CSV table of C-alpha atoms in Angstrom, one decimal:
chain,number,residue,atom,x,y,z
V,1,UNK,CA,35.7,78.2,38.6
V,2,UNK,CA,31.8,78.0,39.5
V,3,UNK,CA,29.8,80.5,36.8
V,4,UNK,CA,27.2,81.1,34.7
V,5,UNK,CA,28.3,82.3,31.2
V,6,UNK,CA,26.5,83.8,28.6
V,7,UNK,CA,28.8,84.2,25.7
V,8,UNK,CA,27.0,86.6,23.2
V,9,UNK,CA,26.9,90.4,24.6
V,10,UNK,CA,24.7,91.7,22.2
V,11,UNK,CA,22.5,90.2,19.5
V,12,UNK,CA,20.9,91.4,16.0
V,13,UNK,CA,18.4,90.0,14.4
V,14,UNK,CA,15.8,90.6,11.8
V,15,UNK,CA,11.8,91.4,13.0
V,16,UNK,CA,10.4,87.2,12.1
V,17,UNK,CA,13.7,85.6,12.3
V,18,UNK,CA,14.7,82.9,14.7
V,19,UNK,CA,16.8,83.4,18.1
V,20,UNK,CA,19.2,81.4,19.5
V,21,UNK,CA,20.3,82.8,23.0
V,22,UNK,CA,23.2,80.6,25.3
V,23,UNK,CA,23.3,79.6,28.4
V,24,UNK,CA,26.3,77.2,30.0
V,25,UNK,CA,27.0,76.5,33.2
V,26,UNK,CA,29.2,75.0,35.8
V,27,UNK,CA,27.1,74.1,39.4
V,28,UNK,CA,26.9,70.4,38.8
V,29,UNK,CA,25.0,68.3,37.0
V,30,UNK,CA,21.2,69.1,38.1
V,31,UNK,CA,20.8,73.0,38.8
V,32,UNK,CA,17.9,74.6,39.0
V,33,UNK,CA,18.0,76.2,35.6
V,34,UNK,CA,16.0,80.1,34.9
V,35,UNK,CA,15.5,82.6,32.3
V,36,UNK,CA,14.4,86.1,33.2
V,37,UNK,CA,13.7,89.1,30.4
V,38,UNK,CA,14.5,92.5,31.7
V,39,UNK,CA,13.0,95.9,29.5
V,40,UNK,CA,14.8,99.1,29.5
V,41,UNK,CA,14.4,100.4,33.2
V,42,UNK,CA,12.1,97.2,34.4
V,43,UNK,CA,12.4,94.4,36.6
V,44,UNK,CA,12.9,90.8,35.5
V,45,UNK,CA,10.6,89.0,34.4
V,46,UNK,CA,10.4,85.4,34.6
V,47,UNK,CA,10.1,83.6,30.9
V,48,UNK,CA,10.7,80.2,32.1
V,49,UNK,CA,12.2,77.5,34.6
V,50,UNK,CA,13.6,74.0,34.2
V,51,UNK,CA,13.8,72.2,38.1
V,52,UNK,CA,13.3,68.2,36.2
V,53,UNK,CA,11.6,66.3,33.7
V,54,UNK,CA,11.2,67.1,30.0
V,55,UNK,CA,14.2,68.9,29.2
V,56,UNK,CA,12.4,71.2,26.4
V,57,UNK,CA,10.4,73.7,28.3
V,58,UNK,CA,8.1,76.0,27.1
V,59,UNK,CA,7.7,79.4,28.3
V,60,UNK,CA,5.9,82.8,27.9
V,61,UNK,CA,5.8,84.7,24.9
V,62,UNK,CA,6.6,81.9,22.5
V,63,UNK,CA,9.9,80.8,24.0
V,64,UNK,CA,11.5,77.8,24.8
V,65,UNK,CA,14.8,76.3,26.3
V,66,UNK,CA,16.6,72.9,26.5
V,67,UNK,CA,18.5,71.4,28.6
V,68,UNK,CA,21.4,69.6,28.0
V,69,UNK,CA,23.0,67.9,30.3
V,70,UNK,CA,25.8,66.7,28.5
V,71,UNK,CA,26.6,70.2,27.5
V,72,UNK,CA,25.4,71.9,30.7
V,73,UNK,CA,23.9,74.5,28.4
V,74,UNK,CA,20.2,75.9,28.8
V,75,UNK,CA,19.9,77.5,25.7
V,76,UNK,CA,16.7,80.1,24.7
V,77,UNK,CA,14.7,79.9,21.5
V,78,UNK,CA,12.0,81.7,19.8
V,79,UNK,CA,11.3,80.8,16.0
V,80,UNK,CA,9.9,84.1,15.2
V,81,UNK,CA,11.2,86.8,17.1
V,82,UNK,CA,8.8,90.7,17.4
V,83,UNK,CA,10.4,94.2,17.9
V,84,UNK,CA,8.5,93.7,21.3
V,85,UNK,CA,11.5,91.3,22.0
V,86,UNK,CA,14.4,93.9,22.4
V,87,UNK,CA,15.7,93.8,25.8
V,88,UNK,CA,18.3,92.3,28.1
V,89,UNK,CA,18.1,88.7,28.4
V,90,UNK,CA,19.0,86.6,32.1
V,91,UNK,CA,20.1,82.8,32.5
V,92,UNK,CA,20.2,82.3,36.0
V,93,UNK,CA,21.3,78.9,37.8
V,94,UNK,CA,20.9,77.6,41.1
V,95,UNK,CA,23.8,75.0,41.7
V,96,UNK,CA,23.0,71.3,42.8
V,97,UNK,CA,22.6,70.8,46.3
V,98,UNK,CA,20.6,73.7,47.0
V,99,UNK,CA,17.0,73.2,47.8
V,100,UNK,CA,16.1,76.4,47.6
V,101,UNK,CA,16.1,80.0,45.0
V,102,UNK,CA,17.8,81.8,47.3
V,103,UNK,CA,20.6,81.0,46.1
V,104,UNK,CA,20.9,82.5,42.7
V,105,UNK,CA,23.4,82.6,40.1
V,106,UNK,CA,23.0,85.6,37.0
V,107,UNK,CA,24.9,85.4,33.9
V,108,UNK,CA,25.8,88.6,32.4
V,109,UNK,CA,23.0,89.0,30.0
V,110,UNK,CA,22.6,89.3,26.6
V,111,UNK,CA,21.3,92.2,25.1
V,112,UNK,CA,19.1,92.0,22.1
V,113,UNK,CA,18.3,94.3,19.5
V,114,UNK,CA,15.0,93.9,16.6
V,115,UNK,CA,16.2,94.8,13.1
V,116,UNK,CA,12.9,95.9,11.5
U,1,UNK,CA,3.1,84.0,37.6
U,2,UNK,CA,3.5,86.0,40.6
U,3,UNK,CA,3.3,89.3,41.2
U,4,UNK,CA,6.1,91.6,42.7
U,5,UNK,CA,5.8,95.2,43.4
U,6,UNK,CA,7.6,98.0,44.4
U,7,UNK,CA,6.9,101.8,45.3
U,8,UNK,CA,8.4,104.2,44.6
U,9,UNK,CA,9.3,103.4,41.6
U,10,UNK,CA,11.5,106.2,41.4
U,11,UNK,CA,12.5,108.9,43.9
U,12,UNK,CA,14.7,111.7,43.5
U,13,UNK,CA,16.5,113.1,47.1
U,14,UNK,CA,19.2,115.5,48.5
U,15,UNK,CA,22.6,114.2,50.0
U,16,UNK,CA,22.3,113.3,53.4
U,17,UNK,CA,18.3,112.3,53.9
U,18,UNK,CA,16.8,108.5,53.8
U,19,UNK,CA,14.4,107.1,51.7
U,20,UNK,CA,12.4,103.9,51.9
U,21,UNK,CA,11.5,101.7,49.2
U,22,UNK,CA,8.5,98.7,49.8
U,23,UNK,CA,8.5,95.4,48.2
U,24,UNK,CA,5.0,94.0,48.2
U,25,UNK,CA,4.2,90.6,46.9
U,26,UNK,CA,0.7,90.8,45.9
U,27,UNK,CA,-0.7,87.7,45.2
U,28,UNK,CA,1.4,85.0,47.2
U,29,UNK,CA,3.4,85.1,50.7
U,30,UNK,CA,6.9,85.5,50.5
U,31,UNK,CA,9.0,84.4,53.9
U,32,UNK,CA,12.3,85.2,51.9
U,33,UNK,CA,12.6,88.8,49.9
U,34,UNK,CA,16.2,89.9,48.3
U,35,UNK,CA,17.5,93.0,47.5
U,36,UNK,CA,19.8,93.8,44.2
U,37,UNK,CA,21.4,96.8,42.9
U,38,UNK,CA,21.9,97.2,39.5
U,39,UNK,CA,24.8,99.5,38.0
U,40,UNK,CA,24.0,100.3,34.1
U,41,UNK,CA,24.6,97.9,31.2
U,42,UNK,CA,25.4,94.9,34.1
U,43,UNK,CA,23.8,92.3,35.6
U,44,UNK,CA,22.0,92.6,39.4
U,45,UNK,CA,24.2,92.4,42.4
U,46,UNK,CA,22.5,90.5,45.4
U,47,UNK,CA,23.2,93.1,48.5
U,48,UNK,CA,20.7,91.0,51.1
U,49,UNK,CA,18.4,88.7,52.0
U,50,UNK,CA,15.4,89.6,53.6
U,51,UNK,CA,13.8,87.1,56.2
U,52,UNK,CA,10.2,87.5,57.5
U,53,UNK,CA,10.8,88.0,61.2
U,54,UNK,CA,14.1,88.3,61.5
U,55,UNK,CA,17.6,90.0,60.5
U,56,UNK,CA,18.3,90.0,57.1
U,57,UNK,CA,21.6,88.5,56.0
U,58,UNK,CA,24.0,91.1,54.0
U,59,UNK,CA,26.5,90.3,51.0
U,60,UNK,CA,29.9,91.3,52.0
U,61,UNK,CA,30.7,94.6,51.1
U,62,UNK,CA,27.4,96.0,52.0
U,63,UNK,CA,26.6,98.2,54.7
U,64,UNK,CA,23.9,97.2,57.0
U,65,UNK,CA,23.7,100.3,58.7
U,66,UNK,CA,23.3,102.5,55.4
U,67,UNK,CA,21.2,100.2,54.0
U,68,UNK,CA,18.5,99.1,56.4
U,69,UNK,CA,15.9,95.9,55.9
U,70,UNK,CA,12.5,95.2,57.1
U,71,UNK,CA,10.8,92.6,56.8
U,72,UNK,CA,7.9,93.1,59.1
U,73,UNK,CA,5.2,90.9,57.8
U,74,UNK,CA,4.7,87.8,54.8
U,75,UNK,CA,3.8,90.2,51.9
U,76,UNK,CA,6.5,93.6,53.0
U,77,UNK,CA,10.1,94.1,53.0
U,78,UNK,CA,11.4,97.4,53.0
U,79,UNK,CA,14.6,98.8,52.0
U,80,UNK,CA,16.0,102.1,54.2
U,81,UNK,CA,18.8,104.4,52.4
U,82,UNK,CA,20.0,106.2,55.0
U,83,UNK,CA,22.3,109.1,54.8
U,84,UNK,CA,22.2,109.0,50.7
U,85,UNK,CA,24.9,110.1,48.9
U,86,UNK,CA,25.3,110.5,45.2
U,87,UNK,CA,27.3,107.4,45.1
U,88,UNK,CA,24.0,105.8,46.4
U,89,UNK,CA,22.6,106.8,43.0
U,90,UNK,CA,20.9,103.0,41.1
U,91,UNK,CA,18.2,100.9,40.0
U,92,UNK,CA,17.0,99.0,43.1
U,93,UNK,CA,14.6,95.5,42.2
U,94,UNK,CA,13.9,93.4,45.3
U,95,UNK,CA,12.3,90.2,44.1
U,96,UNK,CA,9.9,87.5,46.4
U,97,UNK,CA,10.8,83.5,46.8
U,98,UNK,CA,7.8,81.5,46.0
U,99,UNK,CA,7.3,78.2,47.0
U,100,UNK,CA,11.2,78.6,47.9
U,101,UNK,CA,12.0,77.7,44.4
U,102,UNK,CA,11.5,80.8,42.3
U,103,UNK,CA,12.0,84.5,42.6
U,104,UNK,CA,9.9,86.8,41.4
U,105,UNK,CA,10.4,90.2,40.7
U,106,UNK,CA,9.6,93.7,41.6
U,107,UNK,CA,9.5,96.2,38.8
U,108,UNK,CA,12.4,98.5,39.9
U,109,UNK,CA,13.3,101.7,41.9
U,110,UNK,CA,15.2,104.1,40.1
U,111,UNK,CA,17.1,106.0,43.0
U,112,UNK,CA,18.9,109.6,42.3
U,113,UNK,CA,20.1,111.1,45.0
U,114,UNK,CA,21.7,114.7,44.4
């Protein structure tokens, strides 16, 4: 079946430590590829986007993802996460074939906590 | 990026009466808005797309007649609750399609309805 699945519920990790966040997917081989940040009672913000090109894209705040298409994964990265980091964490896909956002895919978040 | 905003952004009300909520994008035109719900501790659920101009297009399961879209000009949709009930209680987020390849979102409208 068609989904978008982030694996890990809820992540700890240390205030300076690195984060690893995943992101796999199953909408063909050339998605539209998204990762939104979402604070305790906020919207989502968007932290970065992959449509082509140069599959390591950098994003706001010191993030980054890759894409691999081998692995349809769209995994986020931080080397140095801050306690300003703690929230829930989007990957959202829009499957091959359609031009446009508006059809969008979520994953079910991550949630991620700062141990000072 | 873009700018998304919403008002109120949150509004308490008594069983039976309607309240609106506006989605503005501020800084771009948006011919596409959406509307989400989102229950606690889960991720949004799309309820409709909003079309400048025309009707919007509801997920399956949602009511178009409790739950009324507007989307009157490039940079406004609105979102009626009509008749709340409790049940109606949730976060509400519309979010804006720019350059029909990327949606941007509004803050949030926390809606408690008693």
């Amino acid at each position: 079946a068609q989904s978008v699945t982030q694996p890990d519920i809820h992540i700890t990790v240390s205030e300076g430590a690195s984060l690893e966040l995943r992101c796999n997917y199953s909408y063909g081989a050339t998605p539209y590829l998204f990762w939104y940040v979402q604070s305790p009672g906020q919207g989502l913000q968007l932290l970065l986007k992959y449509f082509s090109g140069d599959t390591l894209v950098q994003g706001i705040k010191g993030f980054e993802a890759e894409f691999k298409r081998s692995q349809s994964s769209f995994n986020l990265r931080k080397p140095s996460v801050h306690w300003s980091d703690a929230a829930e964490y989007f990957c959202a896909v829009v499957p091959e074939g359609y031009s446009s956002a508006s059809k969008i895919i979520f994953g079910s978040g991550t949630r991620l906590s700062i141990r000072p | 990026g873009a700018v998304v905003s919403q008002h109120p952004s949150w509004v308490i009300c008594k069983s039976g009466t309607s309240v609106k909520i506006e989605c503005r994008s501020l800084d771009f035109q948006a011919t596409t808005m959406f509307w989400y719900r989102q229950f606690p501790k889960q991720s949004l659920m799309l309820m409709a797309t909003s079309n400048e101009g025309s009707k919007a297009t509801y997920e399956q399961g949602v009511e178009k007649d409790k739950f009324l879209i507007n989307h009157a000009s490039l940079t406004l949709s609105t979102l009626t609750v009509t008749s709340a009930h409790p049940e109606d209680s949730s976060f509400y987020i519309c979010s804006a399609l720019e350059n029909g390849d990327t949606q941007y979102f509004g803050p949030g409208t926390r809606l408690t309805v008693l």
